[in-house]
Tab-separated table of C-alpha atoms in Angstrom:
chain	number	residue	atom	x	y	z
A	10	MET	CA	0.000	0.000	0.000
A	11	THR	CA	1.296	3.437	-0.857
A	12	LYS	CA	1.831	6.151	1.742
A	13	PHE	CA	2.425	9.805	2.405
A	14	PHE	CA	5.821	10.353	4.049
A	15	GLY	CA	6.652	13.414	6.141
A	16	ILE	CA	10.432	13.521	5.966
A	17	GLY	CA	12.595	15.698	8.208
A	18	VAL	CA	15.797	16.825	6.492
A	19	GLY	CA	17.386	18.330	9.617
A	20	PRO	CA	18.739	21.849	10.128
A	21	GLY	CA	20.878	22.388	7.008
A	22	ASP	CA	23.878	20.094	6.502
A	23	SER	CA	22.756	17.264	4.175
A	24	ASP	CA	24.734	14.790	6.287
A	25	LEU	CA	22.474	15.596	9.240
A	26	MET	CA	19.685	13.724	7.446
A	27	THR	CA	19.023	10.290	8.879
A	28	VAL	CA	19.791	7.164	6.895
A	29	LYS	CA	16.043	6.477	7.129
A	30	ALA	CA	15.240	9.812	5.447
A	31	THR	CA	17.628	9.070	2.568
A	32	LYS	CA	16.052	5.610	2.109
A	33	ALA	CA	12.504	6.999	2.282
A	34	ILE	CA	13.307	9.465	-0.517
A	35	LYS	CA	14.499	6.564	-2.714
A	36	GLU	CA	11.073	4.914	-2.317
A	37	LEU	CA	9.122	7.947	-3.494
A	38	ASP	CA	7.367	8.445	-6.803
A	39	ILE	CA	6.538	12.091	-6.116
A	40	LEU	CA	8.187	14.595	-3.796
A	41	TYR	CA	6.365	17.733	-2.634
A	42	THR	CA	8.499	20.639	-1.495
A	43	PRO	CA	7.195	23.814	0.072
A	44	ILE	CA	8.179	27.186	-1.373
A	45	ALA	CA	7.103	30.605	-0.115
A	46	ARG	CA	6.786	32.184	-3.566
A	47	LYS	CA	6.995	31.074	-7.189
A	48	GLY	CA	10.597	31.078	-8.394
A	49	MET	CA	12.043	30.694	-4.892
A	50	LYS	CA	14.247	27.718	-4.111
A	51	SER	CA	13.145	25.268	-1.446
A	52	THR	CA	15.728	25.094	1.362
A	53	ALA	CA	14.543	21.605	2.326
A	54	LEU	CA	15.008	20.363	-1.258
A	55	ARG	CA	18.504	21.858	-1.441
A	56	ILE	CA	19.443	19.949	1.730
A	57	ALA	CA	18.054	16.662	0.361
A	58	THR	CA	19.551	17.078	-3.140
A	59	PRO	CA	22.470	14.620	-2.667
A	60	PHE	CA	19.897	11.867	-2.065
A	61	VAL	CA	17.349	12.784	-4.756
A	62	ASP	CA	17.508	10.919	-8.084
A	63	ASP	CA	17.056	12.992	-11.248
A	64	SER	CA	14.087	10.823	-12.200
A	65	LEU	CA	12.027	11.714	-9.099
A	66	GLU	CA	9.006	13.864	-9.880
A	67	ILE	CA	9.241	17.103	-7.861
A	68	LYS	CA	6.127	19.138	-7.147
A	69	GLU	CA	6.994	22.559	-5.787
A	70	ARG	CA	3.932	23.981	-4.104
A	71	LYS	CA	3.331	27.393	-2.613
A	72	PHE	CA	2.896	27.713	1.149
A	73	PRO	CA	2.459	31.460	1.459
A	74	MET	CA	3.972	32.987	4.609
A	75	THR	CA	0.966	35.062	5.476
A	76	LYS	CA	-0.938	35.862	8.645
A	77	ASP	CA	-4.190	35.466	6.695
A	78	ALA	CA	-5.487	32.167	8.122
A	79	ASP	CA	-8.007	31.676	5.293
A	80	GLU	CA	-5.350	32.073	2.621
A	81	ARG	CA	-3.056	29.589	4.397
A	82	GLN	CA	-5.886	27.103	4.898
A	83	LYS	CA	-6.798	27.357	1.216
A	84	SER	CA	-3.241	26.657	0.042
A	85	TRP	CA	-2.906	23.710	2.448
A	86	GLN	CA	-6.215	22.245	1.272
A	87	LEU	CA	-5.112	22.440	-2.369
A	88	VAL	CA	-1.907	20.535	-1.576
A	89	ALA	CA	-3.763	18.048	0.650
A	90	ASP	CA	-6.266	17.229	-2.113
A	91	GLU	CA	-3.457	16.674	-4.601
A	92	VAL	CA	-1.512	14.461	-2.157
A	93	ILE	CA	-4.584	12.320	-1.458
A	94	ALA	CA	-5.220	11.865	-5.195
A	95	ASP	CA	-1.567	10.909	-5.814
A	96	VAL	CA	-1.435	8.342	-3.002
A	97	LYS	CA	-4.814	6.855	-3.992
A	98	SER	CA	-3.567	6.485	-7.572
A	99	GLY	CA	-0.825	4.158	-6.251
A	100	LYS	CA	2.103	6.551	-5.799
A	101	ASN	CA	4.420	6.851	-2.803
A	102	VAL	CA	4.392	10.520	-1.977
A	103	GLY	CA	6.728	12.499	0.272
A	104	MET	CA	6.962	15.982	1.680
A	105	LEU	CA	10.215	17.429	2.999
A	106	THR	CA	10.367	19.583	6.087
A	107	LEU	CA	13.287	21.528	7.533
A	108	GLY	CA	14.329	20.171	10.905
A	109	ASP	CA	11.859	17.728	12.436
A	110	PRO	CA	8.344	17.221	10.982
A	111	SER	CA	6.979	17.184	14.577
A	112	VAL	CA	8.358	20.612	15.556
A	113	TYR	CA	6.297	23.606	14.354
A	114	SER	CA	6.094	22.234	10.828
A	115	THR	CA	3.733	22.925	7.970
A	116	PHE	CA	3.680	19.203	7.325
A	117	SER	CA	1.562	18.800	10.492
A	118	TYR	CA	-1.237	20.872	8.932
A	119	ILE	CA	-1.230	18.871	5.705
A	120	GLN	CA	-1.164	15.683	7.774
A	121	LYS	CA	-4.352	16.721	9.605
A	122	LEU	CA	-6.107	17.262	6.282
A	123	VAL	CA	-5.162	13.907	4.764
A	124	GLU	CA	-4.751	11.379	7.601
A	125	SER	CA	-8.333	10.154	7.580
A	126	GLN	CA	-7.951	9.077	3.937
A	127	ILE	CA	-4.392	7.837	3.369
A	128	GLU	CA	-1.625	6.188	5.357
A	129	ILE	CA	1.025	8.462	6.890
A	130	GLU	CA	4.613	7.755	7.895
A	131	ILE	CA	6.767	10.302	9.674
A	132	VAL	CA	10.566	10.237	9.513
A	133	ALA	CA	11.994	12.241	12.415
A	134	GLY	CA	14.705	14.810	11.743
A	135	ILE	CA	17.318	16.683	13.782
A	136	SER	CA	15.616	19.820	15.103
A	137	SER	CA	17.334	23.191	14.984
A	138	PHE	CA	17.621	23.306	18.793
A	139	SER	CA	19.296	19.910	18.896
A	140	GLN	CA	21.876	21.105	16.343
A	141	ILE	CA	22.385	24.372	18.203
A	142	ALA	CA	23.459	22.463	21.308
A	143	ALA	CA	25.860	20.405	19.173
A	144	THR	CA	27.290	23.542	17.535
A	145	LEU	CA	27.740	25.339	20.871
A	146	LYS	CA	29.075	22.157	22.497
A	147	GLN	CA	26.758	22.792	25.433
A	148	PRO	CA	24.173	20.298	26.672
A	149	LEU	CA	20.525	21.244	26.194
A	150	MET	CA	19.787	19.807	29.639
A	151	LEU	CA	21.476	17.757	32.352
A	152	ASP	CA	20.436	16.030	35.581
A	153	GLU	CA	17.081	17.378	36.726
A	154	GLU	CA	17.048	20.425	34.462
A	155	SER	CA	14.058	21.234	32.283
A	156	LEU	CA	14.048	22.414	28.675
A	157	THR	CA	11.259	24.548	27.291
A	158	VAL	CA	10.861	25.394	23.631
A	159	ILE	CA	8.600	28.318	22.724
A	160	PRO	CA	8.073	30.485	19.642
A	161	ALA	CA	8.921	34.209	19.868
A	162	THR	CA	5.386	34.920	18.672
A	163	LYS	CA	3.981	34.085	22.123
A	164	PRO	CA	2.907	37.114	24.201
A	165	THR	CA	5.950	38.745	25.835
A	166	GLU	CA	4.615	38.316	29.381
A	167	VAL	CA	4.230	34.581	28.740
A	168	ILE	CA	7.792	34.373	27.417
A	169	SER	CA	8.931	36.196	30.553
A	170	LYS	CA	7.289	33.586	32.778
A	171	PHE	CA	8.834	30.687	30.828
A	172	ILE	CA	12.268	32.268	31.229
A	173	ASP	CA	11.699	32.549	34.987
A	174	ASP	CA	10.464	28.969	35.374
A	175	ASN	CA	13.099	27.048	33.358
A	176	GLN	CA	16.839	26.416	33.429
A	177	ASN	CA	17.074	26.086	29.646
A	178	ILE	CA	14.867	27.981	27.213
A	179	VAL	CA	14.879	27.809	23.426
A	180	ILE	CA	13.043	30.595	21.603
A	181	MET	CA	12.297	29.776	17.961
A	182	LYS	CA	11.763	32.370	15.204
A	183	ILE	CA	13.508	34.961	17.374
A	184	SER	CA	13.752	37.463	14.489
A	185	ALA	CA	9.996	38.065	14.852
A	186	LYS	CA	10.372	39.934	18.148
A	187	PHE	CA	14.034	40.308	19.026
A	188	ASP	CA	13.772	43.838	20.431
A	189	GLU	CA	11.165	42.943	23.068
A	190	ILE	CA	13.004	39.802	24.133
A	191	PHE	CA	16.276	41.739	24.314
A	192	ASP	CA	14.600	44.158	26.769
A	193	LEU	CA	13.266	41.232	28.790
A	194	LEU	CA	16.715	39.642	29.091
A	195	ASN	CA	18.230	42.995	29.980
A	196	GLN	CA	15.709	43.479	32.814
A	197	LYS	CA	16.446	39.974	34.104
A	198	SER	CA	20.249	40.447	33.825
A	199	LEU	CA	20.369	37.474	31.452
A	200	LEU	CA	22.010	39.049	28.383
A	201	ASN	CA	25.187	37.102	29.143
A	202	ASN	CA	23.227	33.833	29.282
A	203	ALA	CA	21.698	34.130	25.820
A	204	THR	CA	23.106	33.044	22.460
A	205	ILE	CA	21.603	33.285	18.975
A	206	ILE	CA	22.434	30.853	16.219
A	207	SER	CA	21.525	31.712	12.670
A	208	ASN	CA	21.475	29.105	9.913
A	209	ALA	CA	22.752	26.299	12.176
A	210	SER	CA	24.921	23.782	10.274
A	211	MET	CA	24.501	25.729	7.001
A	212	GLU	CA	27.406	27.383	5.182
A	213	ASN	CA	26.438	30.785	6.564
A	214	GLU	CA	26.092	29.585	10.175
A	215	ASN	CA	26.614	32.385	12.669
A	216	ILE	CA	26.843	32.326	16.463
A	217	ILE	CA	26.199	35.586	18.288
A	218	GLN	CA	26.345	36.350	22.011
A	219	VAL	CA	23.288	38.475	22.740
A	220	SER	CA	25.347	40.663	25.104
A	221	GLU	CA	27.241	41.909	22.023
A	222	LEU	CA	24.064	43.103	20.287
A	223	THR	CA	21.752	46.072	20.673
A	224	LYS	CA	17.984	45.780	20.669
A	225	GLN	CA	17.889	47.233	17.154
A	226	ALA	CA	19.982	44.378	15.722
A	227	GLU	CA	18.695	42.747	12.522
A	228	ILE	CA	18.373	39.014	13.132
A	229	PRO	CA	18.277	36.587	10.142
A	230	TYR	CA	15.062	34.579	9.627
A	231	PHE	CA	16.473	31.109	10.453
A	232	SER	CA	17.621	32.125	13.942
A	233	THR	CA	17.026	30.536	17.306
A	234	MET	CA	17.919	31.815	20.769
A	235	ILE	CA	19.065	29.593	23.595
A	236	ILE	CA	19.102	30.850	27.187
A	237	LYS	CA	20.986	28.803	29.791
A	238	LYS	CA	20.762	30.002	33.363
B	11	MET	CA	44.403	17.331	14.653
B	12	THR	CA	42.604	14.491	16.357
B	13	LYS	CA	39.365	14.942	18.257
B	14	PHE	CA	36.898	13.438	20.694
B	15	PHE	CA	33.520	12.878	19.019
B	16	GLY	CA	30.250	12.634	20.959
B	17	ILE	CA	28.019	10.733	18.560
B	18	GLY	CA	24.258	10.406	18.978
B	19	VAL	CA	22.906	7.130	17.610
B	20	GLY	CA	19.230	8.052	17.956
B	21	PRO	CA	16.468	6.168	19.769
B	22	GLY	CA	16.957	2.590	18.548
B	23	ASP	CA	16.515	1.908	14.825
B	24	SER	CA	20.001	1.987	13.227
B	25	ASP	CA	18.554	3.834	10.240
B	26	LEU	CA	17.646	6.723	12.550
B	27	MET	CA	21.354	7.526	12.818
B	28	THR	CA	22.383	10.528	10.751
B	29	VAL	CA	24.643	10.144	7.731
B	30	LYS	CA	27.076	12.350	9.670
B	31	ALA	CA	27.137	9.892	12.586
B	32	THR	CA	27.897	6.975	10.259
B	33	LYS	CA	30.734	8.966	8.624
B	34	ALA	CA	32.146	10.070	12.005
B	35	ILE	CA	32.353	6.427	13.133
B	36	LYS	CA	34.376	5.585	9.997
B	37	GLU	CA	36.959	8.228	10.999
B	38	LEU	CA	37.524	6.806	14.485
B	39	ASP	CA	40.521	4.870	15.753
B	40	ILE	CA	38.900	4.061	19.096
B	41	LEU	CA	35.239	3.882	20.094
B	42	TYR	CA	34.169	4.109	23.738
B	43	THR	CA	30.801	2.639	24.625
B	44	PRO	CA	29.120	2.931	28.003
B	45	ILE	CA	27.918	-0.189	29.795
B	46	ALA	CA	26.193	-0.351	33.167
B	47	ARG	CA	27.919	-3.549	34.315
B	48	LYS	CA	30.647	-5.864	33.054
B	49	GLY	CA	29.241	-8.426	30.641
B	50	MET	CA	26.260	-6.262	29.666
B	51	LYS	CA	25.775	-5.291	26.033
B	52	SER	CA	25.836	-1.628	25.099
B	53	THR	CA	22.526	-0.603	23.513
B	54	ALA	CA	24.211	2.309	21.720
B	55	LEU	CA	26.818	-0.023	20.202
B	56	ARG	CA	24.149	-2.474	19.050
B	57	ILE	CA	22.389	0.392	17.237
B	58	ALA	CA	25.617	1.535	15.546
B	59	THR	CA	26.785	-1.986	14.618
B	60	PRO	CA	25.833	-1.812	10.900
B	61	PHE	CA	28.260	1.121	10.529
B	62	VAL	CA	31.137	-0.172	12.683
B	63	ASP	CA	34.064	-1.891	10.913
B	64	ASP	CA	35.453	-5.042	12.530
B	65	SER	CA	38.856	-3.380	12.743
B	66	LEU	CA	37.676	-0.523	15.002
B	67	GLU	CA	39.033	-0.740	18.544
B	68	ILE	CA	36.110	-0.836	20.984
B	69	LYS	CA	36.597	0.159	24.608
B	70	GLU	CA	33.617	-0.814	26.720
B	71	ARG	CA	33.752	1.183	29.927
B	72	LYS	CA	31.567	0.982	33.019
B	73	PHE	CA	29.252	3.879	33.830
B	74	PRO	CA	27.606	2.564	36.955
B	75	MET	CA	23.945	3.540	37.372
B	76	THR	CA	24.254	4.581	40.964
B	77	LYS	CA	22.984	7.459	43.053
B	78	ASP	CA	26.411	7.662	44.717
B	79	ALA	CA	27.778	10.885	43.181
B	80	ASP	CA	31.361	10.127	44.232
B	81	GLU	CA	31.317	6.708	42.603
B	82	ARG	CA	29.902	8.154	39.361
B	83	GLN	CA	32.428	10.996	39.361
B	84	LYS	CA	35.266	8.521	39.867
B	85	SER	CA	34.199	6.318	36.947
B	86	TRP	CA	33.756	9.372	34.678
B	87	GLN	CA	37.206	10.681	35.626
B	88	LEU	CA	38.819	7.339	34.768
B	89	VAL	CA	37.218	7.371	31.317
B	90	ALA	CA	38.045	11.069	30.815
B	91	ASP	CA	41.741	10.503	31.602
B	92	GLU	CA	41.877	7.611	29.167
B	93	VAL	CA	40.123	9.606	26.423
B	94	ILE	CA	42.521	12.536	26.856
B	95	ALA	CA	45.536	10.224	26.635
B	96	ASP	CA	44.154	8.537	23.496
B	97	VAL	CA	43.423	11.810	21.681
B	98	LYS	CA	46.782	13.318	22.692
B	99	SER	CA	48.528	10.212	21.301
B	100	GLY	CA	47.076	11.047	17.886
B	101	LYS	CA	43.923	8.933	17.816
B	102	ASN	CA	40.426	9.989	16.762
B	103	VAL	CA	38.229	8.890	19.624
B	104	GLY	CA	34.446	8.609	19.777
B	105	MET	CA	31.794	7.921	22.353
B	106	LEU	CA	28.309	6.751	21.436
B	107	THR	CA	25.214	8.001	23.201
B	108	LEU	CA	21.626	6.845	22.874
B	109	GLY	CA	19.410	9.556	21.425
B	110	ASP	CA	21.033	12.980	21.319
B	111	PRO	CA	24.345	13.737	23.111
B	112	SER	CA	22.849	17.084	24.239
B	113	VAL	CA	19.815	15.582	26.001
B	114	TYR	CA	20.469	14.213	29.523
B	115	SER	CA	23.520	12.289	28.338
B	116	THR	CA	26.503	10.880	30.192
B	117	PHE	CA	28.654	12.167	27.357
B	118	SER	CA	28.053	15.718	28.666
B	119	TYR	CA	29.828	14.840	31.941
B	120	ILE	CA	32.835	13.331	30.179
B	121	GLN	CA	32.907	16.367	27.881
B	122	LYS	CA	33.172	18.720	30.885
B	123	LEU	CA	36.163	16.757	32.173
B	124	VAL	CA	38.093	16.755	28.895
B	125	GLU	CA	37.148	19.900	26.942
B	126	SER	CA	39.908	22.101	28.351
B	127	GLN	CA	42.528	19.684	27.008
B	128	ILE	CA	41.314	18.207	23.711
B	129	GLU	CA	39.088	19.212	20.820
B	130	ILE	CA	35.447	18.090	20.931
B	131	GLU	CA	32.937	17.543	18.143
B	132	ILE	CA	29.303	16.709	18.806
B	133	VAL	CA	27.133	14.891	16.265
B	134	ALA	CA	23.465	15.487	17.075
B	135	GLY	CA	21.080	12.528	17.205
B	136	ILE	CA	17.319	11.996	17.070
B	137	SER	CA	16.064	12.303	20.652
B	138	SER	CA	13.557	9.846	22.080
B	139	PHE	CA	10.854	12.537	22.261
B	140	SER	CA	11.325	13.453	18.604
B	141	GLN	CA	10.869	9.781	17.646
B	142	ILE	CA	7.851	9.423	19.920
B	143	ALA	CA	6.068	12.177	18.022
B	144	ALA	CA	6.916	10.422	14.737
B	145	THR	CA	5.690	7.064	16.061
B	146	LEU	CA	2.429	8.535	17.386
B	147	LYS	CA	2.003	10.646	14.225
B	148	GLN	CA	1.217	13.617	16.444
B	149	PRO	CA	3.122	16.917	16.337
B	150	LEU	CA	5.223	17.779	19.394
B	151	MET	CA	4.088	21.381	19.034
B	152	LEU	CA	2.235	23.619	16.601
B	153	ASP	CA	1.565	27.356	16.208
B	154	GLU	CA	2.231	29.127	19.499
B	155	GLU	CA	2.331	26.002	21.652
B	156	SER	CA	5.196	25.331	24.059
B	157	LEU	CA	6.998	22.062	24.674
B	158	THR	CA	8.622	21.290	27.990
B	159	VAL	CA	10.856	18.302	28.607
B	160	ILE	CA	11.487	17.275	32.223
B	161	PRO	CA	12.819	14.171	33.969
B	162	ALA	CA	10.461	12.216	36.256
B	163	THR	CA	13.069	12.586	38.998
B	164	LYS	CA	12.051	16.229	39.554
B	165	PRO	CA	9.966	16.864	42.688
B	166	THR	CA	6.322	15.948	42.074
B	167	GLU	CA	5.020	19.444	42.884
B	168	VAL	CA	7.378	20.892	40.254
B	169	ILE	CA	6.159	18.354	37.693
B	170	SER	CA	2.595	19.345	38.573
B	171	LYS	CA	3.342	23.005	37.826
B	172	PHE	CA	4.996	22.177	34.483
B	173	ILE	CA	1.936	20.168	33.473
B	174	ASP	CA	-0.297	23.143	34.339
B	175	ASP	CA	1.842	25.678	32.457
B	176	ASN	CA	2.430	23.857	29.141
B	177	GLN	CA	0.393	22.504	26.235
B	178	ASN	CA	2.858	19.693	25.562
B	179	ILE	CA	4.919	17.960	28.237
B	180	VAL	CA	7.446	15.168	27.811
B	181	ILE	CA	8.480	13.328	30.973
B	182	MET	CA	11.677	11.299	30.559
B	183	LYS	CA	12.613	8.252	32.644
B	184	ILE	CA	8.962	7.858	33.647
B	185	SER	CA	9.546	4.407	35.160
B	186	ALA	CA	11.310	6.115	38.086
B	187	LYS	CA	8.093	7.560	39.501
B	188	PHE	CA	5.117	6.368	37.478
B	189	ASP	CA	2.759	5.905	40.426
B	190	GLU	CA	3.035	9.504	41.638
B	191	ILE	CA	2.667	10.942	38.152
B	192	PHE	CA	-0.331	8.673	37.510
B	193	ASP	CA	-2.010	10.163	40.605
B	194	LEU	CA	-1.174	13.670	39.431
B	195	LEU	CA	-2.744	13.067	36.010
B	196	ASN	CA	-5.774	11.479	37.624
B	197	GLN	CA	-6.307	14.542	39.844
B	198	LYS	CA	-5.998	16.832	36.813
B	199	SER	CA	-8.337	14.651	34.672
B	200	LEU	CA	-5.511	14.206	32.157
B	201	LEU	CA	-5.220	10.387	32.055
B	202	ASN	CA	-6.749	10.429	28.571
B	203	ASN	CA	-4.167	12.955	27.378
B	204	ALA	CA	-1.125	10.908	28.334
B	205	THR	CA	0.692	8.232	26.338
B	206	ILE	CA	3.749	6.174	27.239
B	207	ILE	CA	6.154	4.854	24.649
B	208	SER	CA	8.629	2.193	25.611
B	209	ASN	CA	11.657	1.358	23.466
B	210	ALA	CA	10.677	3.798	20.687
B	211	SER	CA	11.741	2.558	17.212
B	212	MET	CA	13.235	-0.629	18.702
B	213	GLU	CA	11.904	-4.111	17.934
B	214	ASN	CA	10.045	-4.226	21.247
B	215	GLU	CA	8.452	-0.779	20.840
B	216	ASN	CA	5.236	-0.457	22.816
B	217	ILE	CA	2.649	2.340	22.912
B	218	ILE	CA	0.367	2.477	25.943
B	219	GLN	CA	-2.485	4.865	26.711
B	220	VAL	CA	-2.079	5.811	30.357
B	221	SER	CA	-5.857	5.645	30.857
B	222	GLU	CA	-5.585	1.871	30.322
B	223	LEU	CA	-3.076	1.435	33.163
B	224	THR	CA	-3.260	1.390	36.945
B	225	LYS	CA	-0.848	3.248	39.174
B	226	GLN	CA	0.832	-0.043	40.065
B	227	ALA	CA	1.805	-0.762	36.439
B	228	GLU	CA	5.406	-1.817	35.800
B	229	ILE	CA	6.918	0.537	33.224
B	230	PRO	CA	10.028	-0.533	31.227
B	231	TYR	CA	13.223	1.490	31.749
B	232	PHE	CA	13.407	3.101	28.276
B	233	SER	CA	9.990	4.736	28.569
B	234	THR	CA	8.885	8.295	28.010
B	235	MET	CA	5.508	9.902	28.652
B	236	ILE	CA	3.992	12.559	26.457
B	237	ILE	CA	1.060	14.663	27.651
B	238	LYS	CA	-0.850	16.734	25.084
B	239	LYS	CA	-3.579	18.985	26.391
């Protein structure tokens, strides 16, 4: 029976894909890759390229980065309908996701729209926060420590509480609200405890101590903050 | 220059190792693997076996599972001294860890003891909680949700607070204190929201809904609970 595979390609370095991900890609008849706009390259596809045969049918599909929930829902439904039709016609179909398909991924939305009709298989990937710990050579957590992962889009007072309540905090998509979080860390005297990694494991990887920045700093899109108290 | 590699082998299925982990193993002269007692097999080594050449020198070393901090420290120091000597003599040395070397791993302790003297490289691995989400085909987190990972060894009142404050909670090493956490979930009417996975991605993988258990249930050692509210 054919399936729909959600395949995590990890944070950027192609070698951080699992062996299972590379084998799953070989089984596919059709590979969906998300792009933000027509003509843009898919980062996930670039990462997977060493393991993609030339003969594999690639379907680039638009996943607009918009706050308009209706527009997003409409684009997901279009892709979901097409995926269902492909799998039902006897094709093995895959979709690539950056990082781990279980961590804030668009794949999860498509999954919800198709899982009542076709079989799903998820291939876990290295998440950006896992790679950040490896890059910094610092454990994410030890002993009885907790780790909390939150998106920067949460209300600032909620982020403040999470910082107070945890030893280790990862804030995803930090570029969305860096100035407010900078102020928060400054108030808490935690600027020296915070590090930002941009483009972890990619060629343009960059590690920045937050204490060396100002609140006006421009932070690249693929950036994550880790706070260790 | 030679290095000490901390290599994550993922949760159990050898194919869940990254391509980078398999390549790192090929570069090694000596591979350290942790065992709890003499004569026991190393789970991490069993996972990596398909990628280990017969010619690789394996050093099984005891990491006693004891609450005696002095005894643990002593066994770590012995291994650390040996690793430093091996790397300084011009060998590439690796140590395998189950899951991700950055997540509650013994490697982190050895790293602390050696990092001032030799170069370290960490190869991230799929953590057990990442694989659990893949196995259950449920996202770890979506949209503005938080994820908190805590060990069951934390005080029960602290665990209670984390459950209240988060949408998604992973409790590691759940077998250590299942009865108390069962009571906690019962009080909060969350038994139906909790799932335990034992031996994720291994041959004896088992998924159990907590609502089908009693507080006296025996939970296998490699078990993790996920609570989704």
